[in-house]
Short mmCIF file of C-alpha atoms in Angstrom, two decimals:
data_model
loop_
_atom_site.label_atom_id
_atom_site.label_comp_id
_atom_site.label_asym_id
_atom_site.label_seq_id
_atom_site.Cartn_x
_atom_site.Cartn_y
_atom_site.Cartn_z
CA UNK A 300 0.00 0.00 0.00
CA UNK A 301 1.31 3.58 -0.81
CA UNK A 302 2.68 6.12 1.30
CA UNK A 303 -0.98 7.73 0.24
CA UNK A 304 -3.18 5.18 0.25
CA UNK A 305 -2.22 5.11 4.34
CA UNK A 306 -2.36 8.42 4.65
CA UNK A 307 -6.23 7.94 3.18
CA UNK A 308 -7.08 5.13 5.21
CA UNK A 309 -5.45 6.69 8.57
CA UNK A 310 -7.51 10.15 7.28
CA UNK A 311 -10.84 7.83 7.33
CA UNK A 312 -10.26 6.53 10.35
CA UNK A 313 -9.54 9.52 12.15
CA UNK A 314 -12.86 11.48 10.92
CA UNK A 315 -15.08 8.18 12.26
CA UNK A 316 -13.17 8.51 15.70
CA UNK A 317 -14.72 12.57 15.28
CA UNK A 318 -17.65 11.45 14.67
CA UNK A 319 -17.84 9.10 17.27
CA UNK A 320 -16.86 11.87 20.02
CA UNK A 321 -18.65 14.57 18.12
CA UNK A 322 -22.18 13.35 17.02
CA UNK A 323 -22.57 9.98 17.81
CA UNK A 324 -21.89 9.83 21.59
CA UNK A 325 -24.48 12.87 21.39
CA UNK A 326 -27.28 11.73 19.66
CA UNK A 327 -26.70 7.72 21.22
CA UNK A 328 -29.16 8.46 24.02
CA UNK A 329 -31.74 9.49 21.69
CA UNK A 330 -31.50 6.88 19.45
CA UNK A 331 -30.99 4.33 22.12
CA UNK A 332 -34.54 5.83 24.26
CA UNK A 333 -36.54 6.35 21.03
CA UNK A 334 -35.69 3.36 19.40
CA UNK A 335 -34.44 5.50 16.01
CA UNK A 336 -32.02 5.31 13.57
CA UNK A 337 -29.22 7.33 14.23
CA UNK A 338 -29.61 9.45 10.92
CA UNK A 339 -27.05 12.11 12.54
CA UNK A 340 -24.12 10.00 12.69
CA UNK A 341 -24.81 8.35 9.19
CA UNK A 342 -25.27 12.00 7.81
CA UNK A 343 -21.60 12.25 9.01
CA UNK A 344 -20.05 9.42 7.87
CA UNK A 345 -21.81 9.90 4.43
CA UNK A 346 -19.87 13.24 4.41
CA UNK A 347 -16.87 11.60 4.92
CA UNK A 348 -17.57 8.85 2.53
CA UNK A 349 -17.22 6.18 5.19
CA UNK A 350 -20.20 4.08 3.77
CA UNK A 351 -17.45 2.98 0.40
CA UNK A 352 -14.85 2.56 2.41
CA UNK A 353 -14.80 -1.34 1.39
CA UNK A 354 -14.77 -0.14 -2.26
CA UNK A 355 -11.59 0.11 -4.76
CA UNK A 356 -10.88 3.47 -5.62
CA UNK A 357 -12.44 2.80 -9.19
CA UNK A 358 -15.79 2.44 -7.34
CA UNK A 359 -15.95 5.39 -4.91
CA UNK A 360 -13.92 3.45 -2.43
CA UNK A 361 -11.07 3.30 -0.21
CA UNK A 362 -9.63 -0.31 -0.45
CA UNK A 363 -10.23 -1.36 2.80
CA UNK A 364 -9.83 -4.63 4.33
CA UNK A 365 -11.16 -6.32 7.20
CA UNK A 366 -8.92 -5.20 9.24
CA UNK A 367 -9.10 -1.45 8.41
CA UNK A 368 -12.85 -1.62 7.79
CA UNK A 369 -13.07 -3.40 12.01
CA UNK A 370 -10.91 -0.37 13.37
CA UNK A 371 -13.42 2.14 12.26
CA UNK A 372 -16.53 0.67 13.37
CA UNK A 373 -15.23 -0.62 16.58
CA UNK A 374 -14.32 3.27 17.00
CA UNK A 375 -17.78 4.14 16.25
CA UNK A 376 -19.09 1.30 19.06
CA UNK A 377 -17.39 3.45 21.65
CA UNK A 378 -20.07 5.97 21.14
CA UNK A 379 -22.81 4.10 20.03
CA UNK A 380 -23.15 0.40 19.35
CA UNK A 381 -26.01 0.37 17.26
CA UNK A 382 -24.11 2.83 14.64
CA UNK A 383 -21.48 0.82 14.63
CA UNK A 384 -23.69 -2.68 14.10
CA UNK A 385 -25.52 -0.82 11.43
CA UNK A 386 -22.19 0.27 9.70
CA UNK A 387 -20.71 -3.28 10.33
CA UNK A 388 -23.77 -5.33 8.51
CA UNK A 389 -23.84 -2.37 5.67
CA UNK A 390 -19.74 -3.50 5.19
CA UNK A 391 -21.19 -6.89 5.14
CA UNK A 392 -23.59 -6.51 2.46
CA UNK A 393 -21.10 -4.52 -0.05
CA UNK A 394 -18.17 -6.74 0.36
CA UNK A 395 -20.81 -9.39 -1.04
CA UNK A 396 -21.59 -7.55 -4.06
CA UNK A 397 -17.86 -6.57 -4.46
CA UNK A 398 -16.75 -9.82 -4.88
CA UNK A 399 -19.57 -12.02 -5.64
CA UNK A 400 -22.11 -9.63 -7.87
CA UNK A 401 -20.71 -9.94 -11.46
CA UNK A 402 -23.25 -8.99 -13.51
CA UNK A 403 -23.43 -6.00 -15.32
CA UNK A 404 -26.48 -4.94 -13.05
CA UNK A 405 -25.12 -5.18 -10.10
CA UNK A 406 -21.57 -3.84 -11.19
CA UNK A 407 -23.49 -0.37 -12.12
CA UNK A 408 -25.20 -0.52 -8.55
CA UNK A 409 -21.57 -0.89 -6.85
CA UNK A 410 -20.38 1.86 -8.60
CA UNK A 411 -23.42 4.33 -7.44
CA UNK A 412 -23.37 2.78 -4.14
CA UNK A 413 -19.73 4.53 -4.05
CA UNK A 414 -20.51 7.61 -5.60
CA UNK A 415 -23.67 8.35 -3.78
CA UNK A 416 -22.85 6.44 -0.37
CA UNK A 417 -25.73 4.46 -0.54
CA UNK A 418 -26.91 2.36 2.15
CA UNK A 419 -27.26 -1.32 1.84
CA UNK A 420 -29.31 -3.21 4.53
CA UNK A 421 -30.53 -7.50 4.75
CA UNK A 422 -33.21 -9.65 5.08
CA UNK A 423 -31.83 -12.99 5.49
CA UNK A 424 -34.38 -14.26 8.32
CA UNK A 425 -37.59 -15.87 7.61
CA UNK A 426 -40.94 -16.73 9.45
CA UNK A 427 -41.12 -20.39 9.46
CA UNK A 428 -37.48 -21.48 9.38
CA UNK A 429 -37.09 -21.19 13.43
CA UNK A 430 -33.70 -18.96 12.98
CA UNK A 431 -31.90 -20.87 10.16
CA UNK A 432 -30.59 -18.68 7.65
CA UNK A 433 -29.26 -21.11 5.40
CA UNK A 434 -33.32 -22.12 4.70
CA UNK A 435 -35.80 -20.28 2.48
CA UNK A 436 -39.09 -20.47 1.80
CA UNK A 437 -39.88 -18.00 -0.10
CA UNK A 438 -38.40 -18.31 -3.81
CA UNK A 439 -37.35 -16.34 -7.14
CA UNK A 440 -40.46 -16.18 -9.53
CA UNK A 441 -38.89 -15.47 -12.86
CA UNK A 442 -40.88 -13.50 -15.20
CA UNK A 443 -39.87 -12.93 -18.40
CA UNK A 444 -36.39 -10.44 -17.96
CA UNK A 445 -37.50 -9.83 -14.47
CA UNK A 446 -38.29 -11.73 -11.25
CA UNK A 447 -40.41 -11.59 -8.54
CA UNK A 448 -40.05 -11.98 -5.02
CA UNK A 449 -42.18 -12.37 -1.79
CA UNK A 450 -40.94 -12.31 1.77
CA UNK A 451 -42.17 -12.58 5.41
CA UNK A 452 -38.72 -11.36 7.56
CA UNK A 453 -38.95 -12.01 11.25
CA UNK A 454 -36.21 -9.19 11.31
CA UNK A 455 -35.42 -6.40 9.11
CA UNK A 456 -31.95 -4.47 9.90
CA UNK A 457 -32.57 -0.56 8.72
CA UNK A 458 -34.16 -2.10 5.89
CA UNK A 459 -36.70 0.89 6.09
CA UNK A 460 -33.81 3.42 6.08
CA UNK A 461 -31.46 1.60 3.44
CA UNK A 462 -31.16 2.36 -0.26
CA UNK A 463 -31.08 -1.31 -1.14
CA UNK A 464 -31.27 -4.95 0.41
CA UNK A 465 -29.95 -7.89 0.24
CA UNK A 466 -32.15 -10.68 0.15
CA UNK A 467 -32.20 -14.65 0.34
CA UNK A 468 -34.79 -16.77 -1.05
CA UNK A 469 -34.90 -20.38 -3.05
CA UNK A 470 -33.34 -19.99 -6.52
CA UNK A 471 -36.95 -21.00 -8.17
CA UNK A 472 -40.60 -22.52 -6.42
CA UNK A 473 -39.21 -25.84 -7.10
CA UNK A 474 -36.08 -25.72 -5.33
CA UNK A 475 -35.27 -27.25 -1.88
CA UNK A 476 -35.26 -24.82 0.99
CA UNK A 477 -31.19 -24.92 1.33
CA UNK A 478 -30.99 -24.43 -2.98
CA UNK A 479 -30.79 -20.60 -1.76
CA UNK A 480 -29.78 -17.27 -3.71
CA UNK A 481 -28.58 -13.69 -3.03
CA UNK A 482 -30.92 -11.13 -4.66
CA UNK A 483 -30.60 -6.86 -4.72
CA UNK A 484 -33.69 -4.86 -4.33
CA UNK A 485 -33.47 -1.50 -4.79
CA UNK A 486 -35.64 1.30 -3.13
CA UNK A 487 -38.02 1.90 -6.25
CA UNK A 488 -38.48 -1.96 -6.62
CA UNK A 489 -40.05 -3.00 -3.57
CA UNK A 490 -42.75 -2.67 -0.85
CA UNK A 491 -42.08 -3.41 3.27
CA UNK A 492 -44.85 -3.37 5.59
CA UNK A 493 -43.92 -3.67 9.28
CA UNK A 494 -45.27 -6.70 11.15
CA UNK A 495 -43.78 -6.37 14.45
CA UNK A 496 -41.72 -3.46 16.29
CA UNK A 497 -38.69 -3.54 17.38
CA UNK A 498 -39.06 -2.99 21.04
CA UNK A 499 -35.85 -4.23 22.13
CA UNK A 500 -33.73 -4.69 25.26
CA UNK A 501 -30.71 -3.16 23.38
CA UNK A 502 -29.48 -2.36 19.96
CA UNK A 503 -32.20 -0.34 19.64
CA UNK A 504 -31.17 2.32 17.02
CA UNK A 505 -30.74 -0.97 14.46
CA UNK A 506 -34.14 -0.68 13.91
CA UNK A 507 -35.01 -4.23 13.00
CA UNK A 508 -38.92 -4.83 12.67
CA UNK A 509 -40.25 -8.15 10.88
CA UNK A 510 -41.52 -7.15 7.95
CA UNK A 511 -43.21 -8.18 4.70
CA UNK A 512 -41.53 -7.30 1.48
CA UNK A 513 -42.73 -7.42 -2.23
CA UNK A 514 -40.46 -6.89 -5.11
CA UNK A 515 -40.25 -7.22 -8.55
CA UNK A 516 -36.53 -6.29 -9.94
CA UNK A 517 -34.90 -7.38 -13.61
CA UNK A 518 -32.65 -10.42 -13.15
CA UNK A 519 -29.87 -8.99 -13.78
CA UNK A 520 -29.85 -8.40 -9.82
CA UNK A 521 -30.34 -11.80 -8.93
CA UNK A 522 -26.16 -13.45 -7.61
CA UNK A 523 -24.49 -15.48 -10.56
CA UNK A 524 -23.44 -17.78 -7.77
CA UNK A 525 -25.26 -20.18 -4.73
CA UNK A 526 -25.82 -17.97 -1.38
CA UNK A 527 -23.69 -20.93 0.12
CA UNK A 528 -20.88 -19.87 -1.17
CA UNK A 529 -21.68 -16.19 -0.50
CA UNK A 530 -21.84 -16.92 2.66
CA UNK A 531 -18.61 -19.19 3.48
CA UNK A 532 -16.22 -17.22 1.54
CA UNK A 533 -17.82 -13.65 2.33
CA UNK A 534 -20.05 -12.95 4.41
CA UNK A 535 -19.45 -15.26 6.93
CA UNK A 536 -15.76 -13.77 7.71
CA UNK A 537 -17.15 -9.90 7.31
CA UNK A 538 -19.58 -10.55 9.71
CA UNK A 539 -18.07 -12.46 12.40
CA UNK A 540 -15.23 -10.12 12.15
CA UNK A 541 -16.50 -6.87 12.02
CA UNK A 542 -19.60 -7.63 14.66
CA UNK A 543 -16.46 -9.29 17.25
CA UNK A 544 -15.10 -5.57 16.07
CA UNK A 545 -18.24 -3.77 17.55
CA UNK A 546 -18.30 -5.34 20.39
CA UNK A 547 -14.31 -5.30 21.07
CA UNK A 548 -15.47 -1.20 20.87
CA UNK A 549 -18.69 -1.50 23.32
CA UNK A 550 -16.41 -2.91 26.04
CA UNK A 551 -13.48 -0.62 25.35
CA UNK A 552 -16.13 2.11 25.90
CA UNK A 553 -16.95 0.98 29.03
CA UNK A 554 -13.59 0.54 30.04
CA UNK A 555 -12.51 3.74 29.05
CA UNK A 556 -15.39 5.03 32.00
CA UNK A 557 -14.39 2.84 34.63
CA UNK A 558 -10.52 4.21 33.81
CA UNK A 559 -11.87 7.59 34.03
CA UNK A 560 -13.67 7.01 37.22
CA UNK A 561 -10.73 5.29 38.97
CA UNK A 562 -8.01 7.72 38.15
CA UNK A 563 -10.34 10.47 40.20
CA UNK A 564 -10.85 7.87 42.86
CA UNK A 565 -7.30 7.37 42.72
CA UNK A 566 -6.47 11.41 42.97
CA UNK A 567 -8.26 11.51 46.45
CA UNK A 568 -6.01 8.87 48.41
CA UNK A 569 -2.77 8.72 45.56
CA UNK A 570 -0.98 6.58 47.78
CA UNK A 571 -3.17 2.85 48.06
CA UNK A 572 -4.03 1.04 45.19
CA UNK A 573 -7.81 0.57 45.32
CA UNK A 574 -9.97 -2.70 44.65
CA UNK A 575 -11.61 -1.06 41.84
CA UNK A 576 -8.04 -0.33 40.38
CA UNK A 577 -7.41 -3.39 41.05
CA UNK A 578 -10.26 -4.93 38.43
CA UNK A 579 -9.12 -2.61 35.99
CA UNK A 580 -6.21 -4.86 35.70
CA UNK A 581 -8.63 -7.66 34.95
CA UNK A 582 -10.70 -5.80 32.10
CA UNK A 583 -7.58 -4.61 30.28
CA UNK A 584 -6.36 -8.51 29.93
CA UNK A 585 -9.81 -9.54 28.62
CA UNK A 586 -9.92 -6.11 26.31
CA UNK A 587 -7.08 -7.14 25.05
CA UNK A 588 -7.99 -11.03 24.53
CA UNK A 589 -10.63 -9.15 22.63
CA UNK A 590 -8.97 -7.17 20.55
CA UNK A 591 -6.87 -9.50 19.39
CA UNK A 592 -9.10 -11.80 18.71
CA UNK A 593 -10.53 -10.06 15.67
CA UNK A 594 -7.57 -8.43 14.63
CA UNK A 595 -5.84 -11.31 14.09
CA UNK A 596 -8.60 -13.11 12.13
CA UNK A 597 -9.30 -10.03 10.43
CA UNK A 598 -5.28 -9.80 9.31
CA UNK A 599 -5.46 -13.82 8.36
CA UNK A 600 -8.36 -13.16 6.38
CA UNK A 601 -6.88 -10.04 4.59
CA UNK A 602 -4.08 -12.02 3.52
CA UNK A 603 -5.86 -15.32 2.43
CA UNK A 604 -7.65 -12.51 0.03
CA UNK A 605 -4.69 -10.30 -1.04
CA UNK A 606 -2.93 -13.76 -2.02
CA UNK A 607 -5.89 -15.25 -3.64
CA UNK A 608 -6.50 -18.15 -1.34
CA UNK A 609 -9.69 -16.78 0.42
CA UNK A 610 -12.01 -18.98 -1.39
CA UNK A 611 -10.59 -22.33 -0.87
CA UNK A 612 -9.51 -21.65 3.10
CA UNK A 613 -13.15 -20.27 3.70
CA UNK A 614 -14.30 -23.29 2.34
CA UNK A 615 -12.48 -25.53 4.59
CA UNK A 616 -14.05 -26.88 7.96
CA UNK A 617 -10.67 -25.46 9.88
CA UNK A 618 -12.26 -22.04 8.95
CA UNK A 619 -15.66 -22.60 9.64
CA UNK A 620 -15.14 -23.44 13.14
CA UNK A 621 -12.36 -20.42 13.58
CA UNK A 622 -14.83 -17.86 12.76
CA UNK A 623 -17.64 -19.73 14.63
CA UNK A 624 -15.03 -19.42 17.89
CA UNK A 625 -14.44 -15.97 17.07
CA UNK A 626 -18.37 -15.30 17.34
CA UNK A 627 -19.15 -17.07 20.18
CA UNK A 628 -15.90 -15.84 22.26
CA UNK A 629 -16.08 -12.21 21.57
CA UNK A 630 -20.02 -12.04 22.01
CA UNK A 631 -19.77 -13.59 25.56
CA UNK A 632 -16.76 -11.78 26.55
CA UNK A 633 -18.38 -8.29 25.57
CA UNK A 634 -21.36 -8.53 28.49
CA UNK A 635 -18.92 -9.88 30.82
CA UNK A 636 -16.48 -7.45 30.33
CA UNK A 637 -18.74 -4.41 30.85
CA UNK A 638 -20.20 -6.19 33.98
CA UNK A 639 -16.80 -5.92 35.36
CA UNK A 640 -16.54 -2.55 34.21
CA UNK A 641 -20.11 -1.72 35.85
CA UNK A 642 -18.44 -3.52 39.27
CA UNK A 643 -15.66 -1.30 39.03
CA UNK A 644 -17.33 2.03 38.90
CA UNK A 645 -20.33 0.92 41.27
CA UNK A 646 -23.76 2.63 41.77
CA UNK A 647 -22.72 5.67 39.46
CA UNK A 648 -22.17 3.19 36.61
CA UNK A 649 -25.54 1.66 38.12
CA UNK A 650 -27.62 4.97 37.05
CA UNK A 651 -29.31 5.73 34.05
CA UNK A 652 -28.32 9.65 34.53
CA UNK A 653 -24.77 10.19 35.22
CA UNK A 654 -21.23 10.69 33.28
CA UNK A 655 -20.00 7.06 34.34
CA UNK A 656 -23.73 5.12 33.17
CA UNK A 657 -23.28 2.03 31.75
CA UNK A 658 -26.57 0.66 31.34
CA UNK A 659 -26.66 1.41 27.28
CA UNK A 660 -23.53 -0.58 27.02
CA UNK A 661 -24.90 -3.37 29.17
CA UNK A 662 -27.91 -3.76 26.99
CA UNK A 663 -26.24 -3.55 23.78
CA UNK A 664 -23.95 -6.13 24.97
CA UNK A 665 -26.20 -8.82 25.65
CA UNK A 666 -27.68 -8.78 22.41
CA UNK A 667 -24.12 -10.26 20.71
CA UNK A 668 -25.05 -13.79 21.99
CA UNK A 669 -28.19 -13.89 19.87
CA UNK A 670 -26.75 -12.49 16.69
CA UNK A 671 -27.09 -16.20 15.04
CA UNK A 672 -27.76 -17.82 18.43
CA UNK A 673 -24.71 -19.07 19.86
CA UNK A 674 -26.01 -22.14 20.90
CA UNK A 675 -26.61 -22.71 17.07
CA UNK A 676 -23.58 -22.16 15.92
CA UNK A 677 -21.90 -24.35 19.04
CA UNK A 678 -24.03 -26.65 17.51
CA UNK A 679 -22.97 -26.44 13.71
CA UNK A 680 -18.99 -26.73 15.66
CA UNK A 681 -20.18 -29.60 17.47
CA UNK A 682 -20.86 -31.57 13.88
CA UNK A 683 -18.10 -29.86 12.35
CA UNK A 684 -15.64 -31.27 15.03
CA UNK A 685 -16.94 -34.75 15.05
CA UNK A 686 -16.79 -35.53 11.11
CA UNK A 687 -13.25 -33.75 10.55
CA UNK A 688 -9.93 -34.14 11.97
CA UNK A 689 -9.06 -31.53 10.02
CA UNK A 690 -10.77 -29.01 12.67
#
């Protein structure tokens, strides 16, 4: 990478931390009470053209890897979590048409996407398939040089705020429910109707109702290759990631508060080394576990792609079950670590009111373990480690 390229990428990174500090952490308890999107912060980081950032400069873009790409939003979780999961899934859903949408179609869409910073959102969960997003019911209806499409979502990330979505569904009404594809709806081809709110416990701002969508798009839009491998080789390794990313950044925000709190505590009797000074030792290991964790995955994964290797690795079962660890390790260790964080400040972390509250951060935490339930995916490792010694 050139001497410019860095200075580009370290540029980026730098107006997402101001962002963070100066609009996010703001507008967060808004978002968070109301339940909104956080249109503020995505205002900003549309100025900045941080929605490309995945992009090569041909496209609107910046280049960014994994790596790169999990520094900014885990940045962005400091401030507010669900900007930063919102961000996170939008990376996601671009790095899948970047490297898997080949046709002409969706090569035009990539290239507005970059130039406009559009927003790309999912629907990848059904009603009726209890959770499993490798099942569809719903199907492509082809129709002449367009399709149709019909879909009940149980959840619905910003779809209602998003330019575009990505959506899975059978390849045709005769296929089995695991023969699935990767379609593009844009805004002008299709309908949502909300069938449940999205009165949640944390990640509020996501905004993720079930909804009903209709759509009728030309073909062109629908992926040239099986969701499966969508999934393995892409957006199973941006996800796990870039989510372990966001929630690496919700518990170094809650770090950073208990730090704050104990170096005043600290100030009043300078000479003893306090209990809760004492835990911060305990939060910086696991912070660091955390961090880690995803940055070195992330740098494996950047590698695998810059040497042209990604697609075989990410097929392998060895890789599978890495990412699956990488999931289910950083989305325990996220609640736990801002528990210890919440122990460490006391009461004043305990209120809903005060500079050192850590009750957003709690919430948001807890909803990591049921991003893809983690006793699903333990469960997918558990049959991945018992067919192959290669795992």
């Amino acid at each position: 990478m050139s001497g410019i390229e860095l200075t580009s990428v370290a540029s980026m990174l730098e107006a997402v931390r101001a962002i963070a500090r100066d609009i996010a952490a703001e507008h967060a308890p808004a978002v968070d009470a109301d339940a909104r999107f956080p249109r503020e912060t995505f205002d900003g980081l549309r100025a900045a053209r941080v929605l490309s950032a995945p992009l090569p400069p041909q496209w609107g873009g910046a280049g960014m890897g994994t790596e790169q790409l999990g520094a900014m939003v885990s940045a962005l979780a400091q401030s507010c979590a669900s900007s930063a999961m919102v961000l996170a899934m939008h990376y996601s859903q671009l790095a899948c048409l970047m490297r898997h949408g080949h046709h002409p179609e969706l090569q035009a869409f990539l290239q507005r996407a970059g130039n406009e910073q559009l927003l790309v959102a999912s629907i990848t969960s059904e009603v009726g398939t209890s959770g499993d997003t490798r099942r569809s019911l719903c199907a492509v209806h082809r129709d002449g040089p367009h399709f149709t499409l019909e879909k009940k979502g149980t959840t619905s990330s910003y779809a209602e705020q998003a330019d575009a979505i990505l959506v899975t569904a059978r390849s045709d009404p005769k296929s089995a429910e695991g023969d699935q594809v990767l379609v593009l709806v844009e805004r002008n081809q299709y309908q949502l109707v909300t069938t449940s709110a999205w009165n949640t416990l944390g990640m509020r701002g996501t905004c993720s109702p079930g909804v009903h969508l209709t759509a009728r798009a030309p073909l062109g839009q629908v992926f040239p290759v099986p969701f499966a491998d969508i999934a393995s080789v892409t957006m199973v390794p941006y996800a796990h990631i870039l989510w372990s990313a966001v929630w690496t950044g919700i518990a170094t925000g809650a770090y950073r508060k208990a730090a704050a709190f104990v170096r005043i505590q600290a100030q009043k009797v300078p000479s003893a080394v306090t209990a809760a000074a004492a835990r911060l030792v305990n939060l910086s290991v696991g912070l660091q576990s955390m961090r880690e964790g995803w940055m070195t995955a992330a740098a494996d994964f950047d590698a695998l792609v810059s040497q042209g290797r990604d697609a075989a690795e990410c097929a392998s079962v060895r890789w599978a079950v890495r990412m699956n660890n990488l999931k289910i390790a950083s989305s325990e260790a996220a609640p736990r670590l801002v528990h210890e964080a919440l122990q460490t400040v006391g009461v004043a972390a305990y209120r809903n009111d005060g500079t050192y509250s850590l009750g957003r951060e709690y919430r948001d935490a807890l909803s990591a373990a049921l991003m893809i339930s983690n006793d699903r995916i333990g469960a997918t490792n558990a049959s991945l480690l018992l067919i192959s010694k290669e795992a």
